[in-house]
Tab-separated table of C-alpha atoms in Angstrom:
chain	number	residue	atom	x	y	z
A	1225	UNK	CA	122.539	80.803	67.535
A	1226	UNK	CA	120.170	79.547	70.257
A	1227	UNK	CA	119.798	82.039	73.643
A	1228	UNK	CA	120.436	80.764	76.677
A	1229	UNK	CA	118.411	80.772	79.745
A	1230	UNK	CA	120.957	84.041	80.925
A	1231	UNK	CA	119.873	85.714	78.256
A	1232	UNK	CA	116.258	85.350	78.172
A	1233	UNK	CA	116.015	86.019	81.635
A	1234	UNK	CA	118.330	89.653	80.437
A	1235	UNK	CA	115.838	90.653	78.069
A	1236	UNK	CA	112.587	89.861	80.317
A	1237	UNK	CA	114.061	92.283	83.117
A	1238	UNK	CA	115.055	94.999	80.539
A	1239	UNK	CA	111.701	95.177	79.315
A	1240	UNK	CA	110.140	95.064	83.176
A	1241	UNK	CA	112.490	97.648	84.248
A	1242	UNK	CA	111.158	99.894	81.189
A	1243	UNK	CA	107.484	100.005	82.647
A	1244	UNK	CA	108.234	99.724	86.284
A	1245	UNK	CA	109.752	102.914	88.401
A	1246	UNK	CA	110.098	103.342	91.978
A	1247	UNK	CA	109.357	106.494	93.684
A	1248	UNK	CA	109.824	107.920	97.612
A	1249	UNK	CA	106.217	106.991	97.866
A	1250	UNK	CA	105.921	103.896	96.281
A	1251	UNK	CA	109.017	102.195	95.773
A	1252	UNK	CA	110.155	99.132	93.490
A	1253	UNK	CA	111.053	95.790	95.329
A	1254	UNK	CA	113.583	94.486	93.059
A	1255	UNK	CA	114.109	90.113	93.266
A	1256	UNK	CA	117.479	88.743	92.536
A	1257	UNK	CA	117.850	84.973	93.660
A	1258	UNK	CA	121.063	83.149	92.496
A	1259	UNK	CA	121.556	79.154	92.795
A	1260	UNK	CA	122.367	79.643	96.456
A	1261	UNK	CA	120.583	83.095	98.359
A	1262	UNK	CA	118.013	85.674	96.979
A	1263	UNK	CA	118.378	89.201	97.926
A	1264	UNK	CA	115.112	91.676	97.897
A	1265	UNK	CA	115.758	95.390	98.154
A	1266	UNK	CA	113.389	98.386	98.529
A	1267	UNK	CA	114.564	101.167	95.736
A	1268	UNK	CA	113.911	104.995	95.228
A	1269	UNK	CA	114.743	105.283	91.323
A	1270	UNK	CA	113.965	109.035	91.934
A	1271	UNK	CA	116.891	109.411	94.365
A	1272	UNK	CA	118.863	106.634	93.095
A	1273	UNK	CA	118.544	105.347	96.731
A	1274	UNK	CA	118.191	102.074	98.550
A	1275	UNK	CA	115.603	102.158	101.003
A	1276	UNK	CA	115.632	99.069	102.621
A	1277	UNK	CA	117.023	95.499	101.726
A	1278	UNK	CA	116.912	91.785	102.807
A	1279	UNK	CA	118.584	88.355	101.862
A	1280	UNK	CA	119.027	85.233	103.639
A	1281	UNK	CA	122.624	85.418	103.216
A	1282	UNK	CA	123.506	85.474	107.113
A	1283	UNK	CA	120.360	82.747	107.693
A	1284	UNK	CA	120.436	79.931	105.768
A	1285	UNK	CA	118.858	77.538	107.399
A	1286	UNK	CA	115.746	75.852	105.862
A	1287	UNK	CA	114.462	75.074	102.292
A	1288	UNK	CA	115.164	77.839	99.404
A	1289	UNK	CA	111.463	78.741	99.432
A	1290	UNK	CA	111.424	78.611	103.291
A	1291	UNK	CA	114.143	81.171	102.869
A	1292	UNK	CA	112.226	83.096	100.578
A	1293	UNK	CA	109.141	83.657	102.880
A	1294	UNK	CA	111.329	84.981	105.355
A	1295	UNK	CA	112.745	87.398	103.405
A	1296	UNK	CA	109.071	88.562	102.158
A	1297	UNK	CA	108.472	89.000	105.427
A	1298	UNK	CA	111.583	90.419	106.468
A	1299	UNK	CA	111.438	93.085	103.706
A	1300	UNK	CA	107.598	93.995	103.798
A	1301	UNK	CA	108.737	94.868	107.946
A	1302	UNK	CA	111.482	97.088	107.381
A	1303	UNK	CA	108.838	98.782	104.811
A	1304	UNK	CA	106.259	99.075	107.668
A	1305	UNK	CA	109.676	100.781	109.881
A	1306	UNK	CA	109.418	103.487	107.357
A	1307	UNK	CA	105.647	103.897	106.845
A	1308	UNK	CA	105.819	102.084	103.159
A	1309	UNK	CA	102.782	100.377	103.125
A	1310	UNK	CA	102.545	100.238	98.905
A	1311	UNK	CA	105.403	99.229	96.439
A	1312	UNK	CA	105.589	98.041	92.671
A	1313	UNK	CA	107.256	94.747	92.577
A	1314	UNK	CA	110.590	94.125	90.190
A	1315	UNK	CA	110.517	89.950	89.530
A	1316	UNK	CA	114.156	90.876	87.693
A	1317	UNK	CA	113.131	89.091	84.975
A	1318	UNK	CA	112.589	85.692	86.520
A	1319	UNK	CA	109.702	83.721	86.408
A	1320	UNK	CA	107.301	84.373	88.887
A	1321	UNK	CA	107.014	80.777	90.382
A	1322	UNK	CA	108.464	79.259	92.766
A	1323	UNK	CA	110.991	81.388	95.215
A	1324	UNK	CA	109.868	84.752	93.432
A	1325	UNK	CA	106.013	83.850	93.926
A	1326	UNK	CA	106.667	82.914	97.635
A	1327	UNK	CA	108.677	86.055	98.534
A	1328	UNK	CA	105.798	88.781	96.970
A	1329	UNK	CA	103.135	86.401	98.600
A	1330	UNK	CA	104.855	86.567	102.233
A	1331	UNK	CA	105.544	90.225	101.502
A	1332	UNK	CA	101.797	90.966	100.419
A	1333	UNK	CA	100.442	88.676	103.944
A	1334	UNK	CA	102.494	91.332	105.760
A	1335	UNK	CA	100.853	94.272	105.042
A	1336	UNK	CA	102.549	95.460	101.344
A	1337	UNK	CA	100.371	96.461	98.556
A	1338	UNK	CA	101.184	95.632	95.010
């Protein structure tokens, strides 16, 4: 039986999310991009919280990876709100190229730390 690309991408982020935890202090910015938006969100895995989150749901104007900068920015701001200034990044088991290299990239030019 030959895996899809579903279930590749599955197994990658199950064996990410083993290594990487999010604390108060420095929390995980988890990726999830779909054919049409991408959502990034700022998590607490200690509290089981979300701290802060961004998508381009509402905005969609512009290229995907357009899109994608804005939300890097977007996300590493509301961060900055609440004195976050270092994170551990969560690529959810996608590849990071393309969308997912251009969100951590806008994040990182706005002052986040990973």
């Amino acid at each position: 039986m030959k895996t899809t690309t579903i279930e590749k991408r599955i197994r990658r982020h199950k064996r990410i999310r083993s290594r990487v935890i999010g604390s108060a202090e420095r929390p995980r910015l988890a990726v999830f991009k779909s054919n049409k938006f991408m959502y990034a969100q700022l998590i607490d895995d200690a509290a089981g919280k979300t701290i802060a989150s961004a998508s381009d749901i509402k905005d969609a104007k512009g290229t995907k990876t357009e899109r994608a900068i804005a939300i890097g920015k977007a996300i590493a701001g509301e961060a900055s709100k609440k004195n976050i200034t270092s994170i551990v990044f969560d690529r959810g088991g996608f590849r990071f190229t393309g969308r997912v290299k251009a969100l951590a990239d806008s994040a990182r030019e706005a002052g986040l730390n990973f």
